[in-house]
Structures are given as C-alpha cells and as structure tokens.
Amino acid sequence: MLKVDKLTKRYGRTIAVSDLSFHAPDGAVTGFLGPNGAGKSTTMRCMLGLDKIDGGSVLVDGKPLRATVHPASLVGAVLDAGWYHPGRTARGHLRVTAASAGIASSRVDEVLETVGLTPAAHRRVGGFSLGMKQRLGLASALLGDPHNLILDEPVNGLDPEGVHWMREVMRSAAEEGKCVLVSSHLLSEMQVVADRLVVIGQGSLLGEYSMDEFLAQGKRTIQVHSDDDATLYSLLQGLGAEVTRTPQGLVLPVGSHVPDSLAVSRTCRDADILIHSLQESTPSLEENFLQLTETAAVYRADK
C-alpha cells in the first residue's frame, strides 16, 4: 500500500506539489491522472525518494522507504525509458541493477523472460526501440519481486500487442494482492485497466474515486433524431426538459422530467412523430476527466 500525506514539493518559488494526500491500496490498480504539468511525475519521484520533499510524508507498506533495508523488494518503478546506458546489453544492465540492490543474479534471466526480452538479452540498449526500453524498465522494476509498483506512462512506445501485455501485467499484479500506481495520458486505457482513480491538478488533489464513482459523476444524456425535430423540441421543452439542438438532432439530459429514452419514445408515439435514431449515452472517463480538470490545466490550447 502506498500512502501520501500532505506532500509538498517546491522548486525555488514554484510550488510543484501542494499539500497532496491520497492512497493506493493493495489488490488494485490505481490510475494517477492529471493534465500536463499537474505534478504527477514529481509526486512519483518524491514517493521514491528521488526528489527531496519540502513537507508531508510518504509511506510504503506503512513505513518510510528510507527505513527499508531492501527497498527493491518493497517497491519497483518505471519512470523514464530513456536513461539506460546505451553501451550496455539488456542483461548487463539488469545484472548491474540486481547487484546494486542485493538481488540474486538468477532473477535477471527470470525477469527477461517475464517481459519478453530474452531474445534481445545480449543486444545493446542503444539500439532498442522505445517499446523495448519500456519492457527493460519493467524488468528492472520486477527484479526484487516488489509488493508495490509505481509506473509513469508505462505504455509509451508500445504497439497494440505491447499495450495489451502491459495491461495484463498490471491486472495480474493487482489480482495477486499487490499495489499498482500508474499514470497515463491514454485515458481510454485507464478506463480499461484501473480500479480506482486519483486526479490532481496544479499539484493539488482534485478527487479520489473508484472507477464506478468517477464514471457515475457525468450526466447521462439522450440523443434523438426524428422526422419532425422542431415539434419534438417543443414537446420535450413542455415537459420541462433542457433540450439542445444539434446538427444530428436533439440532446437532453436524463432527469426527473425525462427519466429515460423510453419517455422520449412515448412522446414521439403520442405525437405521431417518426424516430430515426434514439440512444442514451454515459460520459466516458475522458469526458468526465476534462470536465473535472477544466480549470486546473496548466497548458491549454486556445479554443
């Protein structure tokens, strides 16, 4: 389990992370989301002791990481796929990493097999693709068979098969009772793999949710297109619904006045209006995320 309590990190006068608190429990994949510049990578570096914090605390399985004799058995991380020595082989890199962490060299071949790099074990890392470097990063993280995984954009550079594979790695770890904290800008992937979400903006917590809770925040809508949208618009407004005209037809929120698409269908039937299309929609994770972080984005394109 990972627990962050009132974490604060400054760079000069800039506050990168401010009084941030959240937790990532065992047996779950926790998605760590936020706009660019929100402080996700900084938070992860602070959690791993790579950046000195200016306030608050981080506990890994109930204790500070610095108090652990063998931290590699407690937490493994993938932060930056570009930092490897280009002249080393994949196997050589892992052997050095294992030796520095007090891990048996026998683990090297095991993790190479786990991440699918056995055929490339004797190739120099400088010739690796980004996807291969991501696999090597995960191999490094798994060397100590840690209970906790911290993964920053782990699917960057992976092809569709690799993305599916990484998803299975994260889900399998959670099903084994391990803790997985993962950041990604691929929100559709987060919707598939994560059990929980922690959302931050400008270094502060915006919310902590189960996936179901987060998805339920968005308003369901009804989209309808008929042979007489003008009349249908007036009828639905007469029921008290907030109706919006679009090029594709009419859109209205599900609510007390119009509880579901069946109510729209009945209205059309009673008025002898022919329906061309009718559907209910639930906002995606991406739509809810954009709504939640709208005022917290540091870098925003002009509309």
GROMACS .gro file of C-alpha atoms in nm:
model
  303
    1MET     CA    1   0.000   0.000   0.000
    2LEU     CA    2   0.119   0.349  -0.084
    3LYS     CA    3   0.013   0.645   0.126
    4VAL     CA    4   0.091   1.010   0.055
    5ASP     CA    5   0.009   1.257   0.332
    6LYS     CA    6   0.021   1.635   0.283
    7LEU     CA    7   0.310   1.609   0.037
    8THR     CA    8   0.463   1.942  -0.067
    9LYS     CA    9   0.745   1.998  -0.315
   10ARG     CA   10   0.889   2.333  -0.422
   11TYR     CA   11   1.139   2.430  -0.690
   12GLY     CA   12   1.251   2.775  -0.588
   13ARG     CA   13   0.938   2.987  -0.574
   14THR     CA   14   0.737   2.737  -0.777
   15ILE     CA   15   0.513   2.500  -0.582
   16ALA     CA   16   0.503   2.181  -0.787
   17VAL     CA   17   0.302   1.975  -0.535
   18SER     CA   18   0.091   2.131  -0.261
   19ASP     CA   19  -0.042   1.953   0.049
   20LEU     CA   20  -0.126   1.643  -0.155
   21SER     CA   21  -0.281   1.341   0.018
   22PHE     CA   22  -0.403   1.014  -0.134
   23HIS     CA   23  -0.353   0.639  -0.108
   24ALA     CA   24  -0.316   0.343  -0.341
   25PRO     CA   25  -0.440   0.021  -0.177
   26ASP     CA   26  -0.324  -0.336  -0.219
   27GLY     CA   27  -0.507  -0.554  -0.468
   28ALA     CA   28  -0.594  -0.270  -0.704
   29VAL     CA   29  -0.465  -0.069  -0.998
   30THR     CA   30  -0.486   0.300  -0.907
   31GLY     CA   31  -0.478   0.539  -1.201
   32PHE     CA   32  -0.292   0.863  -1.130
   33LEU     CA   33  -0.433   1.129  -1.361
   34GLY     CA   34  -0.390   1.499  -1.421
   35PRO     CA   35  -0.328   1.750  -1.701
   36ASN     CA   36   0.025   1.813  -1.827
   37GLY     CA   37   0.219   1.998  -1.558
   38ALA     CA   38  -0.014   1.878  -1.280
   39GLY     CA   39   0.272   1.730  -1.078
   40LYS     CA   40   0.226   1.358  -1.143
   41SER     CA   41   0.587   1.274  -1.227
   42THR     CA   42   0.718   1.499  -0.949
   43THR     CA   43   0.491   1.324  -0.699
   44MET     CA   44   0.614   0.983  -0.812
   45ARG     CA   45   0.977   1.091  -0.783
   46CYS     CA   46   0.909   1.219  -0.432
   47MET     CA   47   0.738   0.892  -0.340
   48LEU     CA   48   1.052   0.704  -0.445
   49GLY     CA   49   1.287   0.935  -0.258
   50LEU     CA   50   1.444   1.062  -0.582
   51ASP     CA   51   1.341   1.421  -0.504
   52LYS     CA   52   1.361   1.567  -0.156
   53ILE     CA   53   1.022   1.669  -0.024
   54ASP     CA   54   0.956   2.000   0.149
   55GLY     CA   55   0.667   1.881   0.361
   56GLY     CA   56   0.445   1.586   0.437
   57SER     CA   57   0.529   1.217   0.422
   58VAL     CA   58   0.519   0.908   0.203
   59LEU     CA   59   0.467   0.559   0.347
   60VAL     CA   60   0.525   0.235   0.158
   61ASP     CA   61   0.353  -0.056   0.331
   62GLY     CA   62   0.328   0.157   0.643
   63LYS     CA   63   0.686   0.285   0.668
   64PRO     CA   64   0.915   0.539   0.501
   65LEU     CA   65   1.111   0.393   0.211
   66ARG     CA   66   1.440   0.517   0.357
   67ALA     CA   67   1.380   0.294   0.662
   68THR     CA   68   1.375  -0.017   0.445
   69VAL     CA   69   1.687  -0.235   0.426
   70HIS     CA   70   1.595  -0.380   0.085
   71PRO     CA   71   1.374  -0.121  -0.091
   72ALA     CA   72   1.376  -0.313  -0.421
   73SER     CA   73   1.165  -0.584  -0.255
   74LEU     CA   74   0.917  -0.322  -0.141
   75VAL     CA   75   0.868  -0.103  -0.448
   76GLY     CA   76   0.963  -0.116  -0.815
   77ALA     CA   77   0.926   0.173  -1.057
   78VAL     CA   78   0.925   0.264  -1.425
   79LEU     CA   79   0.980   0.638  -1.462
   80ASP     CA   80   1.192   0.717  -1.768
   81ALA     CA   81   1.257   0.478  -2.055
   82GLY     CA   82   1.545   0.686  -2.190
   83TRP     CA   83   1.802   0.679  -1.909
   84TYR     CA   84   1.978   0.348  -1.980
   85HIS     CA   85   2.348   0.332  -2.068
   86PRO     CA   86   2.340   0.280  -2.447
   87GLY     CA   87   2.654   0.066  -2.446
   88ARG     CA   88   2.523  -0.196  -2.205
   89THR     CA   89   2.329  -0.501  -2.305
   90ALA     CA   90   1.986  -0.560  -2.156
   91ARG     CA   91   2.124  -0.846  -1.949
   92GLY     CA   92   2.424  -0.639  -1.844
   93HIS     CA   93   2.203  -0.354  -1.729
   94LEU     CA   94   1.990  -0.587  -1.520
   95ARG     CA   95   2.293  -0.761  -1.369
   96VAL     CA   96   2.433  -0.425  -1.253
   97THR     CA   97   2.093  -0.321  -1.117
   98ALA     CA   98   2.049  -0.652  -0.934
   99ALA     CA   99   2.399  -0.637  -0.782
  100SER     CA  100   2.349  -0.280  -0.657
  101ALA     CA  101   2.020  -0.381  -0.492
  102GLY     CA  102   2.150  -0.703  -0.336
  103ILE     CA  103   1.931  -0.919  -0.558
  104ALA     CA  104   2.037  -1.266  -0.674
  105SER     CA  105   2.167  -1.266  -1.033
  106SER     CA  106   1.935  -1.558  -1.109
  107ARG     CA  107   1.648  -1.309  -1.117
  108VAL     CA  108   1.792  -1.144  -1.428
  109ASP     CA  109   1.701  -1.422  -1.669
  110GLU     CA  110   1.365  -1.467  -1.496
  111VAL     CA  111   1.256  -1.106  -1.550
  112LEU     CA  112   1.394  -1.100  -1.905
  113GLU     CA  113   1.163  -1.393  -1.978
  114THR     CA  114   0.872  -1.222  -1.800
  115VAL     CA  115   0.896  -0.908  -2.014
  116GLY     CA  116   0.969  -1.091  -2.338
  117LEU     CA  117   1.326  -0.966  -2.384
  118THR     CA  118   1.512  -1.298  -2.368
  119PRO     CA  119   1.584  -1.291  -2.746
  120ALA     CA  120   1.731  -0.939  -2.705
  121ALA     CA  121   1.921  -1.007  -2.382
  122HIS     CA  122   2.264  -0.961  -2.543
  123ARG     CA  123   2.176  -0.662  -2.760
  124ARG     CA  124   2.299  -0.317  -2.664
  125VAL     CA  125   2.028  -0.094  -2.522
  126GLY     CA  126   2.129   0.193  -2.751
  127GLY     CA  127   1.967   0.003  -3.037
  128PHE     CA  128   1.640  -0.061  -2.855
  129SER     CA  129   1.311   0.093  -2.959
  130LEU     CA  130   1.116   0.293  -2.701
  131GLY     CA  131   0.884  -0.003  -2.651
  132MET     CA  132   1.177  -0.236  -2.581
  133LYS     CA  133   1.317   0.017  -2.333
  134GLN     CA  134   0.979   0.022  -2.158
  135ARG     CA  135   0.996  -0.356  -2.126
  136LEU     CA  136   1.350  -0.329  -1.990
  137GLY     CA  137   1.231  -0.070  -1.740
  138LEU     CA  138   0.961  -0.305  -1.618
  139ALA     CA  139   1.217  -0.585  -1.592
  140SER     CA  140   1.428  -0.361  -1.367
  141ALA     CA  141   1.123  -0.281  -1.155
  142LEU     CA  142   1.038  -0.650  -1.115
  143LEU     CA  143   1.387  -0.766  -1.014
  144GLY     CA  144   1.315  -0.754  -0.641
  145ASP     CA  145   0.964  -0.903  -0.680
  146PRO     CA  146   0.825  -0.590  -0.511
  147HIS     CA  147   0.486  -0.564  -0.344
  148ASN     CA  148   0.428  -0.217  -0.490
  149LEU     CA  149   0.469  -0.086  -0.845
  150ILE     CA  150   0.490   0.281  -0.948
  151LEU     CA  151   0.460   0.319  -1.325
  152ASP     CA  152   0.482   0.653  -1.506
  153GLU     CA  153   0.342   0.632  -1.861
  154PRO     CA  154   0.437   0.263  -1.895
  155VAL     CA  155   0.266   0.209  -2.232
  156ASN     CA  156   0.453   0.487  -2.414
  157GLY     CA  157   0.612   0.343  -2.727
  158LEU     CA  158   0.435   0.008  -2.704
  159ASP     CA  159   0.248  -0.136  -3.001
  160PRO     CA  160  -0.110  -0.262  -2.950
  161GLU     CA  161   0.014  -0.608  -2.852
  162GLY     CA  162   0.255  -0.449  -2.605
  163VAL     CA  163  -0.019  -0.231  -2.457
  164HIS     CA  164  -0.235  -0.540  -2.405
  165TRP     CA  165   0.059  -0.719  -2.247
  166MET     CA  166   0.133  -0.430  -2.009
  167ARG     CA  167  -0.234  -0.421  -1.913
  168GLU     CA  168  -0.219  -0.790  -1.824
  169VAL     CA  169   0.096  -0.734  -1.616
  170MET     CA  170  -0.079  -0.464  -1.411
  171ARG     CA  171  -0.402  -0.659  -1.370
  172SER     CA  172  -0.214  -0.976  -1.270
  173ALA     CA  173  -0.014  -0.785  -1.009
  174ALA     CA  174  -0.332  -0.643  -0.858
  175GLU     CA  175  -0.500  -0.984  -0.858
  176GLU     CA  176  -0.201  -1.117  -0.664
  177GLY     CA  177  -0.275  -0.858  -0.395
  178LYS     CA  178  -0.007  -0.613  -0.498
  179CYS     CA  179  -0.040  -0.234  -0.519
  180VAL     CA  180  -0.010  -0.070  -0.862
  181LEU     CA  181   0.001   0.308  -0.911
  182VAL     CA  182   0.008   0.408  -1.278
  183SER     CA  183  -0.006   0.736  -1.466
  184SER     CA  184  -0.103   0.758  -1.832
  185HIS     CA  185  -0.230   1.016  -2.078
  186LEU     CA  186  -0.420   0.735  -2.255
  187LEU     CA  187  -0.747   0.775  -2.068
  188SER     CA  188  -0.924   0.504  -2.265
  189GLU     CA  189  -0.658   0.262  -2.143
  190MET     CA  190  -0.706   0.379  -1.784
  191GLN     CA  191  -1.078   0.313  -1.813
  192VAL     CA  192  -0.997  -0.048  -1.903
  193VAL     CA  193  -0.722  -0.125  -1.651
  194ALA     CA  194  -0.777   0.090  -1.339
  195ASP     CA  195  -0.994   0.007  -1.038
  196ARG     CA  196  -0.951   0.348  -0.876
  197LEU     CA  197  -0.852   0.699  -0.980
  198VAL     CA  198  -0.658   0.977  -0.812
  199VAL     CA  199  -0.691   1.303  -1.006
  200ILE     CA  200  -0.466   1.603  -0.943
  201GLY     CA  201  -0.437   1.949  -1.094
  202GLN     CA  202  -0.167   2.212  -1.038
  203GLY     CA  203  -0.013   1.994  -0.769
  204SER     CA  204  -0.330   1.956  -0.560
  205LEU     CA  205  -0.584   1.677  -0.521
  206LEU     CA  206  -0.899   1.718  -0.729
  207GLY     CA  207  -1.055   1.390  -0.627
  208GLU     CA  208  -1.008   1.026  -0.531
  209TYR     CA  209  -1.265   0.779  -0.662
  210SER     CA  210  -1.345   0.422  -0.750
  211MET     CA  211  -1.377   0.389  -1.128
  212ASP     CA  212  -1.753   0.339  -1.098
  213GLU     CA  213  -1.786   0.652  -0.882
  214PHE     CA  214  -1.590   0.860  -1.130
  215LEU     CA  215  -1.788   0.744  -1.431
  216ALA     CA  216  -2.117   0.799  -1.247
  217GLN     CA  217  -2.033   1.167  -1.196
  218GLY     CA  218  -2.114   1.251  -1.556
  219LYS     CA  219  -2.466   1.327  -1.666
  220ARG     CA  220  -2.634   1.072  -1.890
  221THR     CA  221  -2.787   1.224  -2.200
  222ILE     CA  222  -3.044   1.125  -2.460
  223GLN     CA  223  -2.985   1.190  -2.829
  224VAL     CA  224  -3.284   1.173  -3.061
  225HIS     CA  225  -3.338   1.249  -3.429
  226SER     CA  226  -3.685   1.236  -3.584
  227ASP     CA  227  -3.880   1.339  -3.893
  228ASP     CA  228  -4.005   1.648  -3.703
  229ASP     CA  229  -3.741   1.768  -3.458
  230ALA     CA  230  -3.899   2.114  -3.435
  231THR     CA  231  -4.225   1.976  -3.294
  232LEU     CA  232  -4.042   1.727  -3.073
  233TYR     CA  233  -3.825   2.009  -2.938
  234SER     CA  234  -4.136   2.199  -2.825
  235LEU     CA  235  -4.296   1.889  -2.674
  236LEU     CA  236  -3.987   1.800  -2.470
  237GLN     CA  237  -3.948   2.157  -2.351
  238GLY     CA  238  -4.310   2.143  -2.245
  239LEU     CA  239  -4.219   1.851  -2.020
  240GLY     CA  240  -3.960   2.070  -1.851
  241ALA     CA  241  -3.653   1.918  -2.019
  242GLU     CA  242  -3.348   2.127  -2.114
  243VAL     CA  243  -3.322   2.048  -2.484
  244THR     CA  244  -3.033   2.142  -2.712
  245ARG     CA  245  -3.050   2.145  -3.092
  246THR     CA  246  -2.753   1.992  -3.277
  247PRO     CA  247  -2.693   1.909  -3.645
  248GLN     CA  248  -2.757   1.545  -3.554
  249GLY     CA  249  -3.088   1.612  -3.377
  250LEU     CA  250  -3.181   1.691  -3.017
  251VAL     CA  251  -2.986   1.631  -2.697
  252LEU     CA  252  -3.131   1.642  -2.345
  253PRO     CA  253  -3.007   1.531  -2.002
  254VAL     CA  254  -3.165   1.234  -1.830
  255GLY     CA  255  -3.357   1.367  -1.531
  256SER     CA  256  -3.684   1.381  -1.345
  257HIS     CA  257  -3.868   1.540  -1.639
  258VAL     CA  258  -3.745   1.284  -1.892
  259PRO     CA  259  -3.617   0.983  -1.696
  260ASP     CA  260  -3.506   0.769  -1.992
  261SER     CA  261  -3.520   0.719  -2.368
  262LEU     CA  262  -3.849   0.531  -2.330
  263ALA     CA  263  -4.015   0.856  -2.221
  264VAL     CA  264  -3.891   1.023  -2.541
  265SER     CA  265  -4.019   0.729  -2.745
  266ARG     CA  266  -4.364   0.760  -2.587
  267THR     CA  267  -4.371   1.133  -2.656
  268CYS     CA  268  -4.294   1.067  -3.023
  269ARG     CA  269  -4.554   0.791  -3.044
  270ASP     CA  270  -4.828   1.009  -2.892
  271ALA     CA  271  -4.747   1.291  -3.137
  272ASP     CA  272  -4.717   1.056  -3.436
  273ILE     CA  273  -4.351   1.154  -3.485
  274LEU     CA  274  -4.124   0.904  -3.660
  275ILE     CA  275  -3.794   0.836  -3.478
  276HIS     CA  276  -3.485   0.798  -3.697
  277SER     CA  277  -3.241   0.741  -3.409
  278LEU     CA  278  -3.262   0.732  -3.029
  279GLN     CA  279  -2.993   0.649  -2.775
  280GLU     CA  280  -2.877   0.715  -2.421
  281SER     CA  281  -2.513   0.797  -2.354
  282THR     CA  282  -2.295   0.789  -2.043
  283PRO     CA  283  -1.988   1.017  -2.046
  284SER     CA  284  -1.656   0.840  -2.090
  285LEU     CA  285  -1.369   0.867  -1.846
  286GLU     CA  286  -1.210   1.119  -2.082
  287GLU     CA  287  -1.519   1.343  -2.087
  288ASN     CA  288  -1.551   1.338  -1.707
  289PHE     CA  289  -1.177   1.398  -1.669
  290LEU     CA  290  -1.182   1.701  -1.899
  291GLN     CA  291  -1.477   1.846  -1.710
  292LEU     CA  292  -1.310   1.794  -1.371
  293THR     CA  293  -0.973   1.937  -1.477
  294GLU     CA  294  -1.101   2.220  -1.698
  295THR     CA  295  -0.987   2.492  -1.458
  296ALA     CA  296  -0.674   2.306  -1.342
  297ALA     CA  297  -0.491   2.269  -1.674
  298VAL     CA  298  -0.157   2.449  -1.685
  299TYR     CA  299  -0.123   2.418  -2.063
  300ARG     CA  300  -0.446   2.469  -2.254
  301ALA     CA  301  -0.497   2.517  -2.627
  302ASP     CA  302  -0.699   2.816  -2.744
  303LYS     CA  303  -1.049   2.732  -2.849
   0.00000   0.00000   0.00000
